[in-house]
Amino acid sequence: MTLTLTLTRKEVIAEGVVLLTLTHPAGSPLPEWRPGAHIDLVLGPGLVRQYSLCSDPADRSRWQVAVLREPEGRGGSARVHEHLHEGAGVRVRGPRNHFALEASPRYLFIAGGIGITPILPMVEEAQRRGADWRLAYGGRSRRTMAFRERLEAAYGERVSVRPQDAYGALDLDGLLGTPRPATLVYCCGPEGLLKAVEQRCSAWPAGALRIERFAPGDRGPYGPDEAFDVELARSGVTVTVPPGTTVLRAVEEAGVQVLSSCQEGTCGTCETTVLDGTVDHRDSLLTPAEQAVHDTMFICVSRAACPRLVLDL
């Protein structure tokens, strides 16, 4: 779904972070979403970026996203900070959710920097559900940590804010050293934090950890990069995907258009249903259990682990 929304408010909420409030120009309610969802902002030709929704899912009058300015980024955050002004129309796609908050009696939330954005509505939802939860929130300094004051004021000791310039890195050994029964761990932040959390959760029960990445994680090893055929069931077309070419590119060259964005298996825009065949999953989104079903794939990176795939395209 693509909407053109109005940027009704743009405010600085932390050093290098702006909060965007988007509303429907006619005042219509926006589509429903649940904690963990994100949207695409279409910022220009070929410039599409994904941002986690961080407002209240119950409030369908507005969507909010927080955007960190990244000097070494690919231009999306600079466009938002420098050229996107209140009153502008913004093309938005989504929402989509590959980081959903599952039911659990206990949660441990771990956020690093701008990774607080998908975690914030999860914390509020866990509180509404009456779950036992804790949040460990790290950042470079207190002034760079979005929503810090709001979280501390609302939840007190449930929230541990640990700016690195005052306390050093998050104490992950203390947080994760002993597996906790019936506890789900949700983590979002820079890749170094995610890797460290994954290592420490290796002794936890399978499926206890949920993470969301902003960039591709370490993936593989993969099968050989060989040619295979892809049958597009709805289009009545079969294409051959040679080594070094993605399914997405081969499909588009055959004249079948698929929404896509990141080209690296992190945003979920190009998710496609698999009707038959075995997938060589190379994305950073699906859990091992989800990958084992072979009923969906992200065609910007994943390939076939068999001679032929049948896709719902």
mmCIF file of C-alpha atoms in Angstrom:
data_model
loop_
_atom_site.group_PDB
_atom_site.id
_atom_site.type_symbol
_atom_site.label_atom_id
_atom_site.label_comp_id
_atom_site.label_asym_id
_atom_site.label_seq_id
_atom_site.Cartn_x
_atom_site.Cartn_y
_atom_site.Cartn_z
ATOM 1 C CA MET A 1 0.000 0.000 0.000
ATOM 2 C CA THR A 2 1.327 3.443 -0.948
ATOM 3 C CA LEU A 3 -0.028 6.610 0.650
ATOM 4 C CA THR A 4 0.874 10.266 0.313
ATOM 5 C CA LEU A 5 0.860 11.676 3.831
ATOM 6 C CA THR A 6 1.535 15.140 5.220
ATOM 7 C CA LEU A 7 4.505 15.897 7.438
ATOM 8 C CA THR A 8 2.622 17.835 10.103
ATOM 9 C CA ARG A 9 5.471 18.125 12.597
ATOM 10 C CA LYS A 10 9.239 17.767 12.576
ATOM 11 C CA GLU A 11 11.055 18.175 15.885
ATOM 12 C CA VAL A 12 14.512 17.485 17.278
ATOM 13 C CA ILE A 13 14.172 14.998 20.139
ATOM 14 C CA ALA A 14 17.853 14.161 20.724
ATOM 15 C CA GLU A 15 21.211 15.147 19.313
ATOM 16 C CA GLY A 16 21.115 14.164 15.643
ATOM 17 C CA VAL A 17 17.579 12.709 15.857
ATOM 18 C CA VAL A 18 14.373 14.200 14.431
ATOM 19 C CA LEU A 19 10.867 12.909 15.086
ATOM 20 C CA LEU A 20 8.518 13.047 12.085
ATOM 21 C CA THR A 21 4.745 13.077 12.570
ATOM 22 C CA LEU A 22 2.791 12.008 9.482
ATOM 23 C CA THR A 23 -0.957 12.358 9.023
ATOM 24 C CA HIS A 24 -3.466 11.744 6.244
ATOM 25 C CA PRO A 25 -4.201 14.985 4.343
ATOM 26 C CA ALA A 26 -7.958 14.295 4.543
ATOM 27 C CA GLY A 27 -7.817 13.343 8.210
ATOM 28 C CA SER A 28 -8.629 9.706 7.435
ATOM 29 C CA PRO A 29 -7.454 6.997 9.844
ATOM 30 C CA LEU A 30 -4.165 5.376 8.897
ATOM 31 C CA PRO A 31 -3.778 1.602 8.446
ATOM 32 C CA GLU A 32 -3.458 -0.526 11.549
ATOM 33 C CA TRP A 33 -0.041 -1.684 12.744
ATOM 34 C CA ARG A 34 1.488 -3.514 15.675
ATOM 35 C CA PRO A 35 4.731 -2.919 17.625
ATOM 36 C CA GLY A 36 7.808 -3.780 15.576
ATOM 37 C CA ALA A 37 6.365 -2.534 12.271
ATOM 38 C CA HIS A 38 8.167 -0.208 9.888
ATOM 39 C CA ILE A 39 7.296 1.917 6.880
ATOM 40 C CA ASP A 40 9.129 2.992 3.737
ATOM 41 C CA LEU A 41 9.631 6.686 3.111
ATOM 42 C CA VAL A 42 10.011 7.405 -0.593
ATOM 43 C CA LEU A 43 12.395 10.362 -0.429
ATOM 44 C CA GLY A 44 13.177 10.707 -4.120
ATOM 45 C CA PRO A 45 13.887 8.694 -7.269
ATOM 46 C CA GLY A 46 15.638 5.536 -6.137
ATOM 47 C CA LEU A 47 15.836 6.826 -2.559
ATOM 48 C CA VAL A 48 13.636 4.706 -0.299
ATOM 49 C CA ARG A 49 14.417 4.211 3.365
ATOM 50 C CA GLN A 50 12.822 2.131 6.127
ATOM 51 C CA TYR A 51 12.003 3.557 9.549
ATOM 52 C CA SER A 52 10.364 1.868 12.527
ATOM 53 C CA LEU A 53 7.036 3.224 13.688
ATOM 54 C CA CYS A 54 7.424 4.527 17.232
ATOM 55 C CA SER A 55 4.031 6.100 17.964
ATOM 56 C CA ASP A 56 1.013 4.507 19.664
ATOM 57 C CA PRO A 57 -0.547 1.791 17.469
ATOM 58 C CA ALA A 58 -3.951 2.638 18.957
ATOM 59 C CA ASP A 59 -3.710 6.197 17.614
ATOM 60 C CA ARG A 60 -4.561 5.848 13.928
ATOM 61 C CA SER A 61 -4.609 9.619 13.374
ATOM 62 C CA ARG A 62 -0.822 9.756 12.976
ATOM 63 C CA TRP A 63 2.353 7.796 12.407
ATOM 64 C CA GLN A 64 5.675 8.781 13.919
ATOM 65 C CA VAL A 65 9.222 7.772 12.998
ATOM 66 C CA ALA A 66 12.523 8.947 14.458
ATOM 67 C CA VAL A 67 15.439 9.452 12.065
ATOM 68 C CA LEU A 68 19.084 9.548 13.094
ATOM 69 C CA ARG A 69 21.336 11.659 10.901
ATOM 70 C CA GLU A 70 24.085 9.371 9.623
ATOM 71 C CA PRO A 71 26.984 11.331 8.066
ATOM 72 C CA GLU A 72 28.396 8.130 6.552
ATOM 73 C CA GLY A 73 25.011 6.914 5.302
ATOM 74 C CA ARG A 74 23.678 6.660 1.761
ATOM 75 C CA GLY A 75 21.793 9.962 1.720
ATOM 76 C CA GLY A 76 18.395 9.091 3.169
ATOM 77 C CA SER A 77 18.879 10.599 6.614
ATOM 78 C CA ALA A 78 20.509 13.710 5.147
ATOM 79 C CA ARG A 79 17.490 14.201 2.889
ATOM 80 C CA VAL A 80 15.146 13.923 5.879
ATOM 81 C CA HIS A 81 17.154 16.290 8.087
ATOM 82 C CA GLU A 82 17.965 18.925 5.475
ATOM 83 C CA HIS A 83 15.203 18.905 2.871
ATOM 84 C CA LEU A 84 12.028 17.472 4.405
ATOM 85 C CA HIS A 85 9.972 20.279 5.916
ATOM 86 C CA GLU A 86 6.671 20.571 7.755
ATOM 87 C CA GLY A 87 3.733 20.680 5.370
ATOM 88 C CA ALA A 88 5.451 18.546 2.736
ATOM 89 C CA GLY A 89 3.752 15.562 1.168
ATOM 90 C CA VAL A 90 5.605 12.298 1.740
ATOM 91 C CA ARG A 91 5.031 9.050 -0.148
ATOM 92 C CA VAL A 92 4.857 6.182 2.319
ATOM 93 C CA ARG A 93 4.661 2.425 1.758
ATOM 94 C CA GLY A 94 3.659 -0.157 4.336
ATOM 95 C CA PRO A 95 3.459 -0.830 7.159
ATOM 96 C CA ARG A 96 5.196 -4.219 7.315
ATOM 97 C CA ASN A 97 6.318 -6.196 10.342
ATOM 98 C CA HIS A 98 9.109 -8.770 10.582
ATOM 99 C CA PHE A 99 9.841 -7.959 14.242
ATOM 100 C CA ALA A 100 6.482 -8.597 15.863
ATOM 101 C CA LEU A 101 6.023 -8.705 19.628
ATOM 102 C CA GLU A 102 4.942 -12.236 20.496
ATOM 103 C CA ALA A 103 2.962 -13.126 23.602
ATOM 104 C CA SER A 104 5.121 -13.913 26.635
ATOM 105 C CA PRO A 105 4.846 -13.509 30.407
ATOM 106 C CA ARG A 106 8.321 -11.900 30.522
ATOM 107 C CA TYR A 107 10.412 -9.741 28.203
ATOM 108 C CA LEU A 108 13.935 -8.381 28.208
ATOM 109 C CA PHE A 109 14.324 -5.475 25.800
ATOM 110 C CA ILE A 110 17.797 -4.321 24.753
ATOM 111 C CA ALA A 111 18.214 -1.188 22.655
ATOM 112 C CA GLY A 112 21.291 0.588 21.360
ATOM 113 C CA GLY A 113 21.057 4.150 20.056
ATOM 114 C CA ILE A 114 18.348 4.678 17.444
ATOM 115 C CA GLY A 115 17.444 1.002 17.932
ATOM 116 C CA ILE A 116 15.087 2.270 20.633
ATOM 117 C CA THR A 117 12.519 3.160 17.951
ATOM 118 C CA PRO A 118 10.928 -0.289 17.422
ATOM 119 C CA ILE A 119 11.425 -1.125 21.107
ATOM 120 C CA LEU A 120 9.454 1.874 22.439
ATOM 121 C CA PRO A 121 5.981 0.674 21.346
ATOM 122 C CA MET A 122 6.908 -2.859 22.449
ATOM 123 C CA VAL A 123 7.628 -1.609 25.967
ATOM 124 C CA GLU A 124 4.314 0.226 26.061
ATOM 125 C CA GLU A 125 2.465 -2.847 24.763
ATOM 126 C CA ALA A 126 4.168 -5.133 27.306
ATOM 127 C CA GLN A 127 3.074 -2.726 30.049
ATOM 128 C CA ARG A 128 -0.520 -2.788 28.786
ATOM 129 C CA ARG A 129 -0.469 -6.584 28.759
ATOM 130 C CA GLY A 130 0.686 -6.709 32.365
ATOM 131 C CA ALA A 131 3.847 -8.609 31.440
ATOM 132 C CA ASP A 132 7.016 -8.628 33.531
ATOM 133 C CA TRP A 133 9.550 -6.661 31.481
ATOM 134 C CA ARG A 134 12.831 -4.802 31.693
ATOM 135 C CA LEU A 135 14.600 -2.482 29.246
ATOM 136 C CA ALA A 136 18.356 -1.934 28.984
ATOM 137 C CA TYR A 137 19.010 1.128 26.805
ATOM 138 C CA GLY A 138 22.522 2.122 25.790
ATOM 139 C CA GLY A 139 23.791 5.058 23.777
ATOM 140 C CA ARG A 140 26.823 7.269 23.260
ATOM 141 C CA SER A 141 25.610 9.914 25.728
ATOM 142 C CA ARG A 142 22.374 10.956 27.406
ATOM 143 C CA ARG A 143 21.862 13.811 24.943
ATOM 144 C CA THR A 144 21.924 11.395 21.963
ATOM 145 C CA MET A 145 19.356 8.972 23.415
ATOM 146 C CA ALA A 146 15.886 9.551 21.973
ATOM 147 C CA PHE A 147 12.870 9.039 24.291
ATOM 148 C CA ARG A 148 15.171 8.681 27.324
ATOM 149 C CA GLU A 149 13.328 11.113 29.568
ATOM 150 C CA ARG A 150 9.930 9.753 28.564
ATOM 151 C CA LEU A 151 10.916 6.185 29.396
ATOM 152 C CA GLU A 152 12.561 7.061 32.702
ATOM 153 C CA ALA A 153 9.591 9.159 33.812
ATOM 154 C CA ALA A 154 6.982 6.577 32.850
ATOM 155 C CA TYR A 155 8.603 3.345 33.999
ATOM 156 C CA GLY A 156 11.246 4.117 36.616
ATOM 157 C CA GLU A 157 13.334 1.141 37.651
ATOM 158 C CA ARG A 158 12.050 -1.070 34.844
ATOM 159 C CA VAL A 159 14.258 1.014 32.528
ATOM 160 C CA SER A 160 18.054 1.066 32.797
ATOM 161 C CA VAL A 161 19.552 3.934 30.773
ATOM 162 C CA ARG A 162 23.311 3.468 30.347
ATOM 163 C CA PRO A 163 25.066 6.182 28.325
ATOM 164 C CA GLN A 164 28.477 4.929 27.299
ATOM 165 C CA ASP A 165 30.335 8.113 28.218
ATOM 166 C CA ALA A 166 29.212 7.669 31.831
ATOM 167 C CA TYR A 167 28.962 3.898 32.341
ATOM 168 C CA GLY A 168 30.735 2.176 29.469
ATOM 169 C CA ALA A 169 29.067 -0.487 27.346
ATOM 170 C CA LEU A 170 25.929 -2.333 28.434
ATOM 171 C CA ASP A 171 26.634 -5.177 30.856
ATOM 172 C CA LEU A 172 25.467 -7.964 28.569
ATOM 173 C CA ASP A 173 27.001 -10.678 30.728
ATOM 174 C CA GLY A 174 24.910 -9.489 33.646
ATOM 175 C CA LEU A 175 21.801 -9.203 31.487
ATOM 176 C CA LEU A 176 22.136 -12.439 29.534
ATOM 177 C CA GLY A 177 24.648 -14.624 31.352
ATOM 178 C CA THR A 178 21.947 -16.766 32.944
ATOM 179 C CA PRO A 179 19.014 -17.850 30.752
ATOM 180 C CA ARG A 180 15.673 -16.811 32.193
ATOM 181 C CA PRO A 181 12.652 -19.099 31.930
ATOM 182 C CA ALA A 182 9.721 -18.090 29.716
ATOM 183 C CA THR A 183 11.462 -14.878 28.667
ATOM 184 C CA LEU A 184 11.701 -13.410 25.179
ATOM 185 C CA VAL A 185 14.629 -11.113 24.368
ATOM 186 C CA TYR A 186 14.067 -8.332 21.837
ATOM 187 C CA CYS A 187 17.090 -6.394 20.645
ATOM 188 C CA CYS A 188 17.709 -3.649 18.090
ATOM 189 C CA GLY A 189 20.779 -1.484 17.614
ATOM 190 C CA PRO A 190 24.172 -1.352 15.912
ATOM 191 C CA GLU A 191 25.664 -4.537 14.512
ATOM 192 C CA GLY A 192 28.285 -4.845 17.264
ATOM 193 C CA LEU A 193 25.572 -4.948 19.922
ATOM 194 C CA LEU A 194 23.504 -7.474 17.975
ATOM 195 C CA LYS A 195 26.448 -9.826 17.510
ATOM 196 C CA ALA A 196 27.324 -9.614 21.189
ATOM 197 C CA VAL A 197 23.726 -10.336 22.206
ATOM 198 C CA GLU A 198 23.528 -13.274 19.777
ATOM 199 C CA GLN A 199 26.699 -14.768 21.252
ATOM 200 C CA ARG A 200 25.431 -14.506 24.800
ATOM 201 C CA CYS A 201 21.998 -15.884 23.910
ATOM 202 C CA SER A 202 23.466 -19.018 22.338
ATOM 203 C CA ALA A 203 22.860 -20.802 25.657
ATOM 204 C CA TRP A 204 19.258 -19.601 25.874
ATOM 205 C CA PRO A 205 16.348 -21.737 24.655
ATOM 206 C CA ALA A 206 15.921 -21.796 20.894
ATOM 207 C CA GLY A 207 13.687 -18.975 19.724
ATOM 208 C CA ALA A 208 14.164 -16.822 22.816
ATOM 209 C CA LEU A 209 15.988 -14.059 20.927
ATOM 210 C CA ARG A 210 14.420 -11.690 18.405
ATOM 211 C CA ILE A 211 16.585 -9.091 16.696
ATOM 212 C CA GLU A 212 16.128 -6.416 14.045
ATOM 213 C CA ARG A 213 19.039 -5.276 11.937
ATOM 214 C CA PHE A 214 19.644 -1.998 10.126
ATOM 215 C CA ALA A 215 22.311 -3.624 7.939
ATOM 216 C CA PRO A 216 23.044 -7.200 6.792
ATOM 217 C CA GLY A 217 24.487 -9.428 9.480
ATOM 218 C CA ASP A 218 27.009 -12.204 9.054
ATOM 219 C CA ARG A 219 25.288 -14.747 6.833
ATOM 220 C CA GLY A 220 26.226 -18.080 5.384
ATOM 221 C CA PRO A 221 27.810 -20.355 4.591
ATOM 222 C CA TYR A 222 25.668 -20.654 1.481
ATOM 223 C CA GLY A 223 25.347 -23.205 -1.255
ATOM 224 C CA PRO A 224 27.142 -22.714 -4.582
ATOM 225 C CA ASP A 225 25.995 -19.741 -6.641
ATOM 226 C CA GLU A 226 24.582 -21.786 -9.527
ATOM 227 C CA ALA A 227 21.971 -21.086 -12.192
ATOM 228 C CA PHE A 228 18.366 -22.137 -11.546
ATOM 229 C CA ASP A 229 14.908 -21.595 -13.011
ATOM 230 C CA VAL A 230 12.109 -19.577 -11.462
ATOM 231 C CA GLU A 231 8.511 -20.096 -12.581
ATOM 232 C CA LEU A 232 6.291 -17.072 -11.996
ATOM 233 C CA ALA A 233 2.919 -18.736 -11.434
ATOM 234 C CA ARG A 234 0.610 -15.748 -11.906
ATOM 235 C CA SER A 235 2.542 -14.243 -14.806
ATOM 236 C CA GLY A 236 2.974 -17.488 -16.714
ATOM 237 C CA VAL A 237 6.676 -16.751 -17.197
ATOM 238 C CA THR A 238 9.743 -18.865 -16.428
ATOM 239 C CA VAL A 239 13.128 -17.176 -16.088
ATOM 240 C CA THR A 240 16.628 -18.503 -15.598
ATOM 241 C CA VAL A 241 18.648 -16.874 -12.825
ATOM 242 C CA PRO A 242 22.357 -17.119 -13.676
ATOM 243 C CA PRO A 243 25.191 -17.001 -11.131
ATOM 244 C CA GLY A 244 25.815 -13.489 -9.876
ATOM 245 C CA THR A 245 22.282 -12.284 -10.674
ATOM 246 C CA THR A 246 19.514 -11.932 -8.101
ATOM 247 C CA VAL A 247 16.038 -13.348 -8.517
ATOM 248 C CA LEU A 248 14.739 -9.783 -8.245
ATOM 249 C CA ARG A 249 16.833 -8.596 -11.172
ATOM 250 C CA ALA A 250 15.955 -11.596 -13.334
ATOM 251 C CA VAL A 251 12.242 -11.161 -12.623
ATOM 252 C CA GLU A 252 12.310 -7.431 -13.397
ATOM 253 C CA GLU A 253 14.232 -8.031 -16.627
ATOM 254 C CA ALA A 254 11.407 -10.379 -17.617
ATOM 255 C CA GLY A 255 8.979 -7.472 -17.270
ATOM 256 C CA VAL A 256 7.475 -8.379 -13.870
ATOM 257 C CA GLN A 257 7.683 -5.496 -11.415
ATOM 258 C CA VAL A 258 8.208 -6.210 -7.708
ATOM 259 C CA LEU A 259 8.413 -3.614 -4.959
ATOM 260 C CA SER A 260 11.922 -3.525 -3.510
ATOM 261 C CA SER A 261 14.148 -1.190 -1.577
ATOM 262 C CA CYS A 262 17.241 -2.217 0.385
ATOM 263 C CA GLN A 263 18.706 -4.791 -2.046
ATOM 264 C CA GLU A 264 20.395 -6.479 0.916
ATOM 265 C CA GLY A 265 17.759 -8.609 2.655
ATOM 266 C CA THR A 266 17.018 -6.354 5.612
ATOM 267 C CA CYS A 267 13.846 -4.375 4.870
ATOM 268 C CA GLY A 268 11.375 -7.060 3.765
ATOM 269 C CA THR A 269 9.889 -5.058 0.886
ATOM 270 C CA CYS A 270 10.480 -7.752 -1.752
ATOM 271 C CA GLU A 271 9.105 -10.679 0.294
ATOM 272 C CA THR A 272 7.562 -13.200 -2.096
ATOM 273 C CA THR A 273 5.522 -16.340 -1.458
ATOM 274 C CA VAL A 274 7.188 -19.600 -2.507
ATOM 275 C CA LEU A 275 4.734 -22.134 -3.956
ATOM 276 C CA ASP A 276 7.243 -24.912 -4.592
ATOM 277 C CA GLY A 277 10.934 -25.546 -4.151
ATOM 278 C CA THR A 278 13.672 -25.166 -1.547
ATOM 279 C CA VAL A 279 15.178 -21.759 -0.795
ATOM 280 C CA ASP A 280 18.793 -20.862 -0.064
ATOM 281 C CA HIS A 281 17.930 -18.114 2.436
ATOM 282 C CA ARG A 282 20.414 -15.236 2.557
ATOM 283 C CA ASP A 283 18.375 -12.551 4.300
ATOM 284 C CA SER A 284 18.730 -11.060 7.783
ATOM 285 C CA LEU A 285 15.023 -11.280 8.641
ATOM 286 C CA LEU A 286 13.759 -14.849 8.920
ATOM 287 C CA THR A 287 14.490 -16.999 11.946
ATOM 288 C CA PRO A 288 15.936 -20.482 11.388
ATOM 289 C CA ALA A 289 12.487 -21.951 12.064
ATOM 290 C CA GLU A 290 10.878 -19.629 9.507
ATOM 291 C CA GLN A 291 13.560 -20.421 6.955
ATOM 292 C CA ALA A 292 12.983 -24.159 7.357
ATOM 293 C CA VAL A 293 9.394 -23.862 6.091
ATOM 294 C CA HIS A 294 10.484 -22.552 2.649
ATOM 295 C CA ASP A 295 7.179 -20.756 2.071
ATOM 296 C CA THR A 296 8.576 -17.251 1.596
ATOM 297 C CA MET A 297 11.779 -15.577 0.438
ATOM 298 C CA PHE A 298 13.356 -12.180 -0.068
ATOM 299 C CA ILE A 299 14.236 -12.203 -3.717
ATOM 300 C CA CYS A 300 16.793 -9.397 -3.548
ATOM 301 C CA VAL A 301 19.321 -11.766 -1.953
ATOM 302 C CA SER A 302 18.007 -15.322 -1.497
ATOM 303 C CA ARG A 303 18.425 -17.992 -4.160
ATOM 304 C CA ALA A 304 17.309 -21.555 -4.867
ATOM 305 C CA ALA A 305 18.705 -24.654 -3.212
ATOM 306 C CA CYS A 306 17.068 -26.745 -5.954
ATOM 307 C CA PRO A 307 16.910 -26.625 -9.771
ATOM 308 C CA ARG A 308 13.536 -24.823 -9.895
ATOM 309 C CA LEU A 309 11.467 -22.490 -7.719
ATOM 310 C CA VAL A 310 7.819 -21.598 -8.229
ATOM 311 C CA LEU A 311 6.909 -18.125 -6.948
ATOM 312 C CA ASP A 312 3.564 -16.400 -6.505
ATOM 313 C CA LEU A 313 4.312 -13.652 -9.003
#
